[in-house]
Short mmCIF file of C-alpha atoms and ligand atoms in Angstrom, two decimals:
data_model
loop_
_atom_site.label_atom_id
_atom_site.label_comp_id
_atom_site.label_asym_id
_atom_site.label_seq_id
_atom_site.Cartn_x
_atom_site.Cartn_y
_atom_site.Cartn_z
CA UNK A 8 14.56 5.34 -14.94
CA UNK A 9 16.37 2.43 -15.17
CA UNK A 10 16.77 1.25 -11.49
CA UNK A 11 19.66 -1.51 -9.82
CA UNK A 12 18.25 -3.33 -6.82
CA UNK A 13 21.16 -5.21 -4.59
CA UNK A 14 20.25 -8.23 -3.28
CA UNK A 15 18.52 -11.05 -4.14
CA UNK A 16 16.09 -11.94 -1.21
CA UNK A 17 12.06 -11.98 -0.40
CA UNK A 18 12.66 -8.56 0.50
CA UNK A 19 14.26 -7.20 -2.52
CA UNK A 20 11.60 -8.93 -4.30
CA UNK A 21 8.62 -7.15 -2.58
CA UNK A 22 10.68 -3.73 -3.49
CA UNK A 23 10.55 -4.60 -6.35
CA UNK A 24 7.30 -5.38 -7.15
CA UNK A 25 6.74 -1.79 -5.39
CA UNK A 26 8.54 0.31 -7.12
CA UNK A 27 7.22 -1.31 -10.47
CA UNK A 28 4.15 0.18 -9.56
CA UNK A 29 5.54 3.51 -10.11
CA UNK A 30 5.18 5.65 -13.66
CA UNK A 31 8.84 6.62 -13.01
CA UNK A 32 9.94 3.11 -13.00
CA UNK A 33 11.61 2.10 -16.05
CA UNK A 34 14.05 -1.02 -16.82
CA UNK A 35 14.60 -3.04 -13.37
CA UNK A 36 17.55 -5.20 -12.85
CA UNK A 37 18.52 -7.04 -9.87
CA UNK A 38 21.91 -8.14 -8.47
CA UNK A 39 21.66 -11.29 -7.80
CA UNK A 40 18.36 -11.71 -7.63
CA UNK A 41 16.82 -14.95 -7.62
CA UNK A 42 14.51 -17.44 -9.95
CA UNK A 43 11.32 -15.90 -8.88
CA UNK A 44 12.77 -12.17 -8.75
CA UNK A 45 13.60 -13.05 -12.78
CA UNK A 46 9.83 -12.97 -13.57
CA UNK A 47 10.09 -8.96 -12.63
CA UNK A 48 13.57 -7.76 -13.27
CA UNK A 49 16.62 -8.60 -15.21
CA UNK A 50 18.53 -11.02 -12.62
CA UNK A 51 22.93 -10.27 -12.87
CA UNK A 52 23.76 -13.89 -10.44
CA UNK A 53 27.18 -13.24 -11.18
CA UNK A 54 27.19 -9.62 -8.94
CA UNK A 55 26.93 -10.81 -5.41
CA UNK A 56 25.42 -8.97 -2.87
CA UNK A 57 29.04 -7.60 -1.44
CA UNK A 58 30.65 -6.58 -4.28
CA UNK A 59 30.81 -3.16 -4.20
CA UNK A 60 33.15 -2.96 -7.10
CA UNK A 61 30.80 -5.09 -9.13
CA UNK A 62 27.59 -3.44 -8.36
CA UNK A 63 29.15 0.22 -9.35
CA UNK A 64 30.53 -1.47 -12.70
CA UNK A 65 27.00 -2.53 -13.45
CA UNK A 66 25.20 0.14 -12.95
CA UNK A 67 27.60 2.29 -15.47
CA UNK A 68 27.29 -0.85 -17.80
CA UNK A 69 23.76 -0.75 -17.53
CA UNK A 70 23.60 3.12 -17.16
CA UNK A 71 20.83 3.00 -14.43
CA UNK A 72 19.76 6.09 -13.11
CA UNK A 73 18.88 5.17 -9.10
CA UNK A 74 20.26 2.03 -7.18
CA UNK A 75 18.49 0.80 -4.32
CA UNK A 76 21.33 -1.16 -1.54
CA UNK A 77 18.50 -3.30 0.15
CA UNK A 78 20.81 -5.81 2.37
CA UNK A 79 22.96 -4.89 5.51
CA UNK A 80 26.30 -5.68 4.24
CA UNK A 81 26.97 -3.82 1.93
CA UNK A 82 25.81 -0.83 3.39
CA UNK A 83 28.03 -1.21 6.39
CA UNK A 84 30.52 -1.87 3.86
CA UNK A 85 29.89 1.34 2.09
CA UNK A 86 28.44 0.52 -1.56
CA UNK A 87 26.52 3.82 -1.29
CA UNK A 88 29.84 5.68 -0.92
CA UNK A 89 31.33 4.42 -3.74
CA UNK A 90 28.41 4.57 -6.28
CA UNK A 91 28.31 8.31 -5.07
CA UNK A 92 31.66 8.69 -5.53
CA UNK A 93 31.00 7.47 -9.35
CA UNK A 94 28.18 9.77 -9.88
CA UNK A 95 25.34 6.89 -9.47
CA UNK A 96 22.55 8.16 -7.04
CA UNK A 97 21.90 5.65 -4.40
CA UNK A 98 19.05 4.77 -1.78
CA UNK A 99 20.40 3.94 1.51
CA UNK A 100 22.52 5.17 4.14
CA UNK A 101 26.44 5.83 3.70
CA UNK A 102 28.90 3.55 5.53
CA UNK A 103 29.17 6.05 8.54
CA UNK A 104 25.55 5.67 9.19
CA UNK A 105 24.93 2.20 8.45
CA UNK A 106 27.32 1.75 11.34
CA UNK A 107 24.43 2.17 13.21
CA UNK A 108 23.32 -1.50 12.87
CA UNK A 109 26.80 -2.62 11.81
CA UNK A 110 27.94 -2.02 15.42
CA UNK A 111 25.93 -2.67 18.32
CA UNK A 112 28.25 -0.95 20.88
CA UNK A 113 28.03 2.40 18.51
CA UNK A 114 24.16 2.17 18.63
CA UNK A 115 23.73 2.05 22.78
CA UNK A 116 26.72 4.34 23.11
CA UNK A 117 24.44 6.60 21.26
CA UNK A 118 21.32 5.99 22.73
CA UNK A 119 23.16 6.78 25.48
CA UNK A 120 24.65 9.79 24.86
CA UNK A 121 21.03 10.84 23.92
CA UNK A 122 19.13 9.66 26.20
CA UNK A 123 17.26 7.55 24.05
CA UNK A 124 15.60 4.79 26.06
CA UNK A 125 17.38 1.37 25.75
CA UNK A 126 18.34 -1.69 27.95
CA UNK A 127 20.80 -1.00 30.25
CA UNK A 128 24.18 -2.14 29.25
CA UNK A 129 28.09 -2.40 29.01
CA UNK A 130 30.63 -3.27 26.71
CA UNK A 131 33.42 -5.50 26.71
CA UNK A 132 36.76 -7.14 25.17
CA UNK A 133 37.69 -8.60 28.14
CA UNK A 134 36.02 -12.25 29.00
CA UNK A 135 37.06 -11.72 33.47
CA UNK A 136 35.69 -8.11 32.76
CA UNK A 137 32.43 -9.38 31.52
CA UNK A 138 32.06 -12.01 33.26
CA UNK A 139 32.49 -10.05 36.63
CA UNK A 140 29.93 -7.79 35.50
CA UNK A 141 27.32 -10.30 34.50
CA UNK A 142 28.20 -11.90 38.51
CA UNK A 143 27.65 -8.56 39.92
CA UNK A 144 24.27 -7.84 38.05
CA UNK A 145 23.10 -11.63 39.03
CA UNK A 146 19.96 -11.05 37.30
CA UNK A 147 18.95 -13.83 34.52
CA UNK A 148 18.01 -14.26 31.96
CA UNK A 149 21.03 -11.68 30.38
CA UNK A 150 21.81 -10.26 27.20
CA UNK A 151 25.00 -11.27 25.30
CA UNK A 152 25.21 -9.72 22.10
CA UNK A 153 27.97 -9.95 19.34
CA UNK A 154 29.14 -6.42 18.24
CA UNK A 155 29.03 -6.65 14.48
CA UNK A 156 26.87 -7.94 11.92
CA UNK A 157 25.65 -12.31 12.65
CA UNK A 158 23.30 -13.02 10.33
CA UNK A 159 20.79 -12.07 12.71
CA UNK A 160 22.08 -14.86 14.80
CA UNK A 161 24.49 -13.04 17.01
CA UNK A 162 22.12 -12.47 20.25
CA UNK A 163 22.36 -15.10 23.31
CA UNK A 164 19.54 -14.94 26.26
CA UNK A 165 21.45 -16.27 28.71
CA UNK A 166 18.99 -17.60 31.55
CA UNK A 167 21.46 -18.06 34.00
CA UNK A 168 24.95 -17.42 34.98
CA UNK A 169 26.70 -20.78 33.37
CA UNK A 170 25.07 -19.85 30.18
CA UNK A 171 26.44 -16.23 30.07
CA UNK A 172 29.75 -17.37 30.96
CA UNK A 173 29.83 -19.91 28.11
CA UNK A 174 28.37 -17.39 25.83
CA UNK A 175 31.09 -14.35 26.75
CA UNK A 176 33.60 -16.84 26.51
CA UNK A 177 32.37 -18.46 23.20
CA UNK A 178 32.21 -15.06 21.58
CA UNK A 179 35.74 -13.14 23.19
CA UNK A 180 37.81 -16.46 23.25
CA UNK A 181 36.34 -18.72 21.43
CA UNK A 182 36.18 -16.92 18.06
CA UNK A 183 32.03 -17.39 18.08
CA UNK A 184 30.90 -15.20 15.23
CA UNK A 185 34.50 -14.17 13.93
CA UNK A 186 35.81 -10.66 14.19
CA UNK A 187 31.96 -9.34 14.75
CA UNK A 188 32.43 -11.33 18.36
CA UNK A 189 35.76 -9.92 19.52
CA UNK A 190 33.70 -7.03 21.14
CA UNK A 191 30.37 -7.58 22.95
CA UNK A 192 27.27 -5.85 24.86
CA UNK A 193 26.40 -7.39 28.03
CA UNK A 194 22.45 -5.96 28.69
CA UNK A 195 19.53 -6.36 30.85
CA UNK A 196 16.80 -8.30 29.49
CA UNK A 197 13.58 -6.69 28.89
CA UNK A 198 10.52 -8.32 28.36
CA UNK A 199 7.10 -7.11 26.28
CA UNK A 200 5.40 -7.20 22.82
CA UNK A 201 8.15 -6.59 20.36
CA UNK A 202 7.56 -4.16 17.20
CA UNK A 203 9.18 -3.42 13.81
CA UNK A 204 9.17 0.02 12.51
CA UNK A 205 10.28 0.88 9.24
CA UNK A 206 10.88 3.95 8.65
CA UNK A 207 12.15 6.39 5.74
CA UNK A 208 13.94 9.39 6.72
CA UNK A 209 15.76 11.97 4.78
CA UNK A 210 17.93 13.14 8.07
CA UNK A 211 15.44 15.88 8.49
CA UNK A 212 11.98 13.82 9.32
CA UNK A 213 10.90 10.35 9.79
CA UNK A 214 7.92 8.97 7.73
CA UNK A 215 7.05 5.51 9.61
CA UNK A 216 5.98 2.99 7.64
CA UNK A 217 2.90 0.27 8.76
CA UNK A 218 4.19 -0.98 12.07
CA UNK A 219 4.96 -4.77 11.97
CA UNK A 220 5.74 -7.81 13.76
CA UNK A 221 8.45 -10.67 13.33
CA UNK A 222 8.05 -14.19 13.96
CA UNK A 223 11.72 -15.00 14.46
CA UNK A 224 11.96 -18.53 16.19
CA UNK A 225 11.70 -21.73 13.74
CA UNK A 226 8.91 -23.36 15.33
CA UNK A 227 5.17 -22.76 16.81
CA UNK A 228 4.91 -21.08 20.19
CA UNK A 229 8.32 -19.38 19.76
CA UNK A 230 10.43 -22.25 20.02
CA UNK A 231 13.45 -23.56 18.40
CA UNK A 232 16.40 -21.52 16.91
CA UNK A 233 16.20 -17.82 15.90
CA UNK A 234 15.99 -17.40 12.00
CA UNK A 235 16.03 -14.70 10.08
CA UNK A 236 11.98 -14.18 10.34
CA UNK A 237 9.88 -17.10 9.72
CA UNK A 238 6.32 -14.55 9.34
CA UNK A 239 5.09 -10.96 9.61
CA UNK A 240 1.94 -9.11 10.25
CA UNK A 241 1.11 -5.78 10.08
CA UNK A 242 0.27 -3.37 11.61
CA UNK A 243 1.42 -4.56 14.94
CA UNK A 244 -1.58 -4.55 17.54
CA UNK A 245 0.99 -3.32 20.26
CA UNK A 246 2.08 -0.36 18.79
CA UNK A 247 -0.89 1.99 19.56
CA UNK A 248 -1.12 5.51 18.75
CA UNK A 249 -0.20 6.40 22.19
CA UNK A 250 3.01 4.13 21.63
CA UNK A 251 3.72 5.53 17.90
CA UNK A 252 3.50 9.17 19.92
CA UNK A 253 6.20 8.35 22.06
CA UNK A 254 8.42 6.56 19.84
CA UNK A 255 8.10 9.86 17.39
CA UNK A 256 9.21 11.86 20.49
CA UNK A 257 12.02 9.60 22.47
CA UNK A 258 13.51 7.45 19.83
CA UNK A 259 12.70 8.54 15.94
CA UNK A 260 13.30 12.06 15.87
CA UNK A 261 16.02 12.28 18.60
CA UNK A 262 18.37 9.22 16.62
CA UNK A 263 17.84 11.12 13.38
CA UNK A 264 19.27 14.26 15.26
CA UNK A 265 21.71 12.35 17.10
CA UNK A 266 23.10 10.97 13.43
CA UNK A 267 23.50 14.28 12.47
CA UNK A 268 25.14 15.62 15.66
CA UNK A 269 27.60 13.16 15.31
CA UNK A 270 28.07 14.26 11.58
CA UNK A 271 26.91 11.02 10.30
CA UNK A 272 23.56 11.73 8.87
CA UNK A 273 21.58 8.95 8.09
CA UNK A 274 18.96 8.87 4.55
CA UNK A 275 17.30 5.83 3.79
CA UNK A 276 15.15 2.92 5.45
CA UNK A 277 16.35 3.21 9.15
CA UNK A 278 14.55 0.31 10.84
CA UNK A 279 13.36 0.15 14.65
CA UNK A 280 13.20 -3.07 16.81
CA UNK A 281 11.26 -1.92 19.70
CA UNK A 282 9.97 -3.47 22.47
CA UNK A 283 6.72 -2.26 24.80
CA UNK A 284 7.41 -2.53 28.69
CA UNK A 285 4.34 -1.44 30.48
CA UNK A 286 3.55 0.93 27.10
CA UNK A 287 6.66 2.24 27.14
CA UNK A 288 8.70 1.75 23.87
CA UNK A 289 12.52 0.85 24.15
CA UNK A 290 15.01 0.13 21.36
CA UNK A 291 16.15 -3.19 21.17
CA UNK A 292 18.36 -2.64 17.76
CA UNK A 293 18.57 -0.43 14.87
CA UNK A 294 18.92 -2.06 11.16
CA UNK A 295 20.04 0.54 8.54
CA UNK A 296 17.41 -1.06 5.93
CA UNK A 297 14.11 -2.53 5.29
CA UNK A 298 13.78 -5.70 7.71
CA UNK A 299 12.92 -9.13 5.73
CA UNK A 300 10.62 -10.27 6.12
CA UNK A 301 8.69 -7.11 7.05
CA UNK A 302 8.93 -5.34 4.46
CA UNK A 303 6.69 -8.50 2.25
CA UNK A 304 3.77 -6.98 4.89
CA UNK A 305 5.10 -3.43 5.14
CA UNK A 306 5.04 -2.26 1.52
CA UNK A 307 1.75 -4.03 0.40
CA UNK A 308 0.21 -2.10 3.39
CA UNK A 309 1.88 1.08 1.85
CA UNK A 310 -0.16 3.52 -0.52
CA UNK A 311 1.43 5.69 -2.74
CA UNK A 312 4.80 5.87 -5.01
CA UNK A 313 8.08 3.75 -3.41
CA UNK A 314 10.00 5.14 -5.66
CA UNK A 315 9.70 8.57 -5.20
CA UNK A 316 9.68 8.30 -1.92
CA UNK A 317 13.15 6.56 -1.88
CA UNK A 318 14.61 9.53 -4.20
CA UNK A 319 13.19 11.96 -2.09
CA UNK A 320 15.12 10.47 0.64
CA UNK A 321 18.20 11.09 -0.91
CA UNK A 322 17.35 14.48 -2.05
CA UNK A 323 15.85 15.88 1.62
CA UNK A 324 12.48 16.46 0.19
CA UNK A 325 10.66 13.46 2.09
CA UNK A 326 8.34 16.05 4.02
CA UNK A 327 6.53 16.39 0.55
CA UNK A 328 6.61 12.70 -0.05
CA UNK A 329 3.14 11.34 -0.77
CA UNK A 330 2.18 7.99 1.07
CA UNK A 331 0.31 6.57 3.84
CA UNK A 332 -0.67 3.39 5.47
CA UNK A 333 -3.81 1.51 3.88
CA UNK A 334 -6.38 0.26 5.80
CA UNK A 335 -6.81 -3.58 6.79
CA UNK A 336 -4.11 -6.07 7.48
CA UNK A 337 -1.24 -7.85 5.79
CA UNK A 338 0.02 -11.11 6.57
CA UNK A 339 3.48 -13.15 5.28
CA UNK A 340 3.73 -16.48 5.92
CA UNK A 341 7.75 -18.04 5.12
CA UNK A 342 7.85 -21.25 3.77
CA UNK A 343 11.55 -22.95 4.40
CA UNK A 344 13.45 -25.81 3.61
CA UNK A 345 13.00 -28.94 6.29
CA UNK A 346 16.15 -28.39 8.61
CA UNK A 347 16.33 -24.27 8.19
CA UNK A 348 18.16 -22.60 10.07
CA UNK A 349 20.96 -25.59 10.78
CA UNK A 350 20.76 -27.62 7.56
CA UNK A 351 18.72 -28.07 4.87
CA UNK A 352 18.84 -29.19 1.06
CA UNK A 353 18.33 -27.15 -1.67
CA UNK A 354 17.50 -28.54 -5.49
CA UNK A 355 13.99 -29.35 -4.50
CA UNK A 356 11.56 -28.65 -7.68
CA UNK A 357 8.24 -26.28 -6.13
CA UNK A 358 4.89 -27.24 -7.06
CA UNK A 359 1.58 -25.13 -7.27
CA UNK A 360 3.16 -21.61 -8.88
CA UNK A 361 2.62 -20.43 -12.11
CA UNK A 362 5.38 -19.62 -14.72
CA UNK A 363 5.84 -16.11 -13.05
CA UNK A 364 6.49 -18.15 -9.65
CA UNK A 365 3.11 -16.96 -8.50
CA UNK A 366 -0.25 -18.29 -7.24
CA UNK A 367 -2.47 -18.99 -10.35
CA UNK A 368 -5.47 -17.26 -8.61
CA UNK A 369 -3.77 -14.38 -7.79
CA UNK A 370 -5.29 -14.46 -3.98
CA UNK A 371 -1.44 -13.95 -2.76
CA UNK A 372 1.49 -12.56 -3.47
CA UNK A 373 4.38 -14.89 -3.30
CA UNK A 374 8.11 -13.28 -2.70
CA UNK A 375 11.19 -15.52 -3.59
CA UNK A 376 13.90 -15.79 -1.03
CA UNK A 377 15.69 -18.99 -2.26
CA UNK A 378 14.48 -19.78 -5.72
CA UNK A 379 16.10 -20.67 -9.30
CA UNK A 380 15.35 -21.50 -12.42
CA UNK A 381 17.28 -25.27 -13.52
CA UNK A 382 15.61 -25.60 -16.96
CA UNK A 383 12.04 -25.02 -16.84
CA UNK A 384 11.65 -25.75 -13.25
CA UNK A 385 11.58 -23.61 -10.56
CA UNK A 386 13.83 -25.08 -7.07
CA UNK A 387 14.30 -23.92 -4.01
CA UNK A 388 17.74 -22.63 -3.59
CA UNK A 389 17.95 -21.20 -0.05
CA UNK A 390 16.58 -21.67 3.89
CA UNK A 391 14.19 -19.20 3.38
CA UNK A 392 12.52 -20.17 -0.09
CA UNK A 393 9.43 -18.23 -0.16
CA UNK A 394 7.27 -16.19 1.33
CA UNK A 395 3.52 -15.75 0.38
CA UNK A 396 1.43 -12.47 1.29
CA UNK A 397 -2.27 -11.38 1.67
CA UNK A 398 -3.77 -8.75 3.15
CA UNK A 399 -7.51 -9.14 4.74
CA UNK A 400 -9.41 -6.38 6.11
CA UNK A 401 -9.04 -8.05 9.71
CA UNK A 402 -5.71 -10.13 10.68
CA UNK A 403 -7.84 -12.84 10.72
CA UNK A 404 -8.64 -12.47 6.97
CA UNK A 405 -5.48 -11.81 6.12
CA UNK A 406 -3.26 -14.48 7.73
CA UNK A 407 -5.95 -17.03 6.42
CA UNK A 408 -5.90 -16.14 2.64
CA UNK A 409 -1.95 -16.72 3.11
CA UNK A 410 -2.35 -20.38 4.38
CA UNK A 411 -4.78 -21.10 1.84
CA UNK A 412 -2.43 -19.84 -0.51
CA UNK A 413 0.41 -21.51 1.46
CA UNK A 414 -1.62 -24.91 0.99
CA UNK A 415 -1.48 -24.94 -2.70
CA UNK A 416 2.33 -24.76 -2.66
CA UNK A 417 4.49 -28.10 -2.33
CA UNK A 418 8.19 -29.00 -2.07
CA UNK A 419 9.62 -31.92 -0.65
CA UNK A 420 10.85 -30.83 3.27
CA UNK A 421 8.80 -27.57 3.41
CA UNK A 422 8.50 -25.93 6.91
CA UNK A 423 6.41 -23.20 7.76
CA UNK A 424 5.03 -22.15 10.81
CA UNK A 425 1.43 -22.66 11.39
CA UNK A 426 0.85 -19.85 14.09
CA UNK A 427 1.32 -16.62 12.52
CA UNK A 428 -0.21 -13.50 13.70
CA UNK A 429 -1.50 -15.88 16.75
CA UNK A 430 0.57 -13.58 19.30
CA UNK A 431 -0.81 -10.71 17.61
CA UNK A 432 -4.47 -11.90 18.33
CA UNK A 433 -5.25 -13.85 15.11
CA UNK A 434 -7.22 -17.03 15.72
CA UNK A 435 -7.10 -18.54 12.22
CA UNK A 436 -7.11 -22.36 12.70
CA UNK A 437 -8.33 -22.50 16.11
P1 AMP B 30 18.73 -8.47 17.50
O1 AMP B 30 19.57 -9.18 17.08
O2 AMP B 30 19.29 -7.13 18.43
O3 AMP B 30 17.57 -7.84 16.81
O4 AMP B 30 18.17 -9.22 18.95
C1 AMP B 30 17.47 -10.43 18.86
C2 AMP B 30 16.41 -10.65 19.30
O5 AMP B 30 16.81 -10.88 20.49
C3 AMP B 30 15.45 -9.63 19.49
O6 AMP B 30 14.37 -9.61 18.29
C4 AMP B 30 14.76 -10.16 21.05
O7 AMP B 30 13.51 -10.88 20.98
C5 AMP B 30 15.87 -10.71 21.72
N1 AMP B 30 16.59 -9.34 22.49
C6 AMP B 30 17.25 -8.88 22.07
N2 AMP B 30 18.17 -8.17 23.19
C7 AMP B 30 17.37 -8.19 24.12
C8 AMP B 30 16.86 -7.46 25.65
N3 AMP B 30 17.29 -6.64 25.96
N4 AMP B 30 15.88 -8.02 26.32
C9 AMP B 30 14.47 -8.91 25.53
N5 AMP B 30 14.97 -9.54 24.73
C10 AMP B 30 16.15 -9.18 23.73
N1 LIG B 31 13.66 -9.72 10.54
C1 LIG B 31 14.57 -9.18 10.74
C2 LIG B 31 15.57 -8.44 10.28
O1 LIG B 31 15.25 -7.94 9.23
O2 LIG B 31 16.54 -7.89 10.79
#
């Protein structure tokens, strides 16, 4: 079958490389794609990831058999609904289920209604009411979240009343985050290790993939600004069998059943952002899609046919899909443009990769996030440029192999964290 993948980052590159292992997989198109994905798929740069009509037209024109919608925005906009309406099978939740990520207020109210463990909260549209609530709680840090999508940047951890008041006014009165911040969630601060669990679901069963850990801050030791993610490891040692069993019983299955009860059946990849507080898992956030850069470690840890599993999520046959998690560990180190996530330059030539954009010795896989081809050269084209993933028998082996590969790649201004996996116990580099 011919496949169209919507998106153009490291996550989409990882999905494409994994589905190409499937005997079912024919030609792969990617819209818009990027300079590195072009080695694995035919890229269509003119169709942006948020272009719902363009995606439907492209799928019809290329007569593809299946579309994988990877990013949050098109899912929240209803791209899967539009494709289905045109008779094109697609992977990903419909609009009425993607709201689980599209509105934090919706997600919090759902969890409250169905008793799913999450931080205590209130929802506000009025700044004075929100400020009065924060003052009455008088507990810092406190967490202020924009309701809608904000590129992963709509969460402020306020350390004092003053910071909380500023964040509330910025969002509700100052238009920070635009429409996404016209409604806010104020919630209790939780602390504990964070775990990302990406799970496939067909609305009946939930099949978690390997657990993982993101590193969201720009700098070592979790300092600096929040980013889309600077690196990942899998599995996540905080996600013990005991925590996993609790998460399945108290969070995963109840969420799926709650969405069914609301008439919003979720089919696709549901990402549970969990925090483990004294051994108990809580939901920090839901995402309606594969995580980035979690996918760049989770899929290399998956044994089995991703394409068949994705088709099974649509057809309601996920219980029978044959896949499992490999032994060992994977680590992904993101190589970013200097200055990311604020201001950075692009168009820098990337050295150290072969004609396919890979490490010549094959010791790691390079997932391209923000690259483009200019003439014969591969150049940077975004904040996050490459995700370099390696596997190993131990976490240290995986992290060391990823960093060895990173050390062979160069571009002007390049920045990466040097402590990926450290929190999870890696001692590489000490
Ligand atoms: P989110 O966009 O909801 O994933 O939030 C971004 C990050 O903010 C999370 O990965 C956490 O590190 C942090 N965060 C969000 N909610 C809370 C909370 N209730 N308590 C502590 N940290 C939080
Ligand atoms: N890495 C976090 C996310 O994909 O939202």
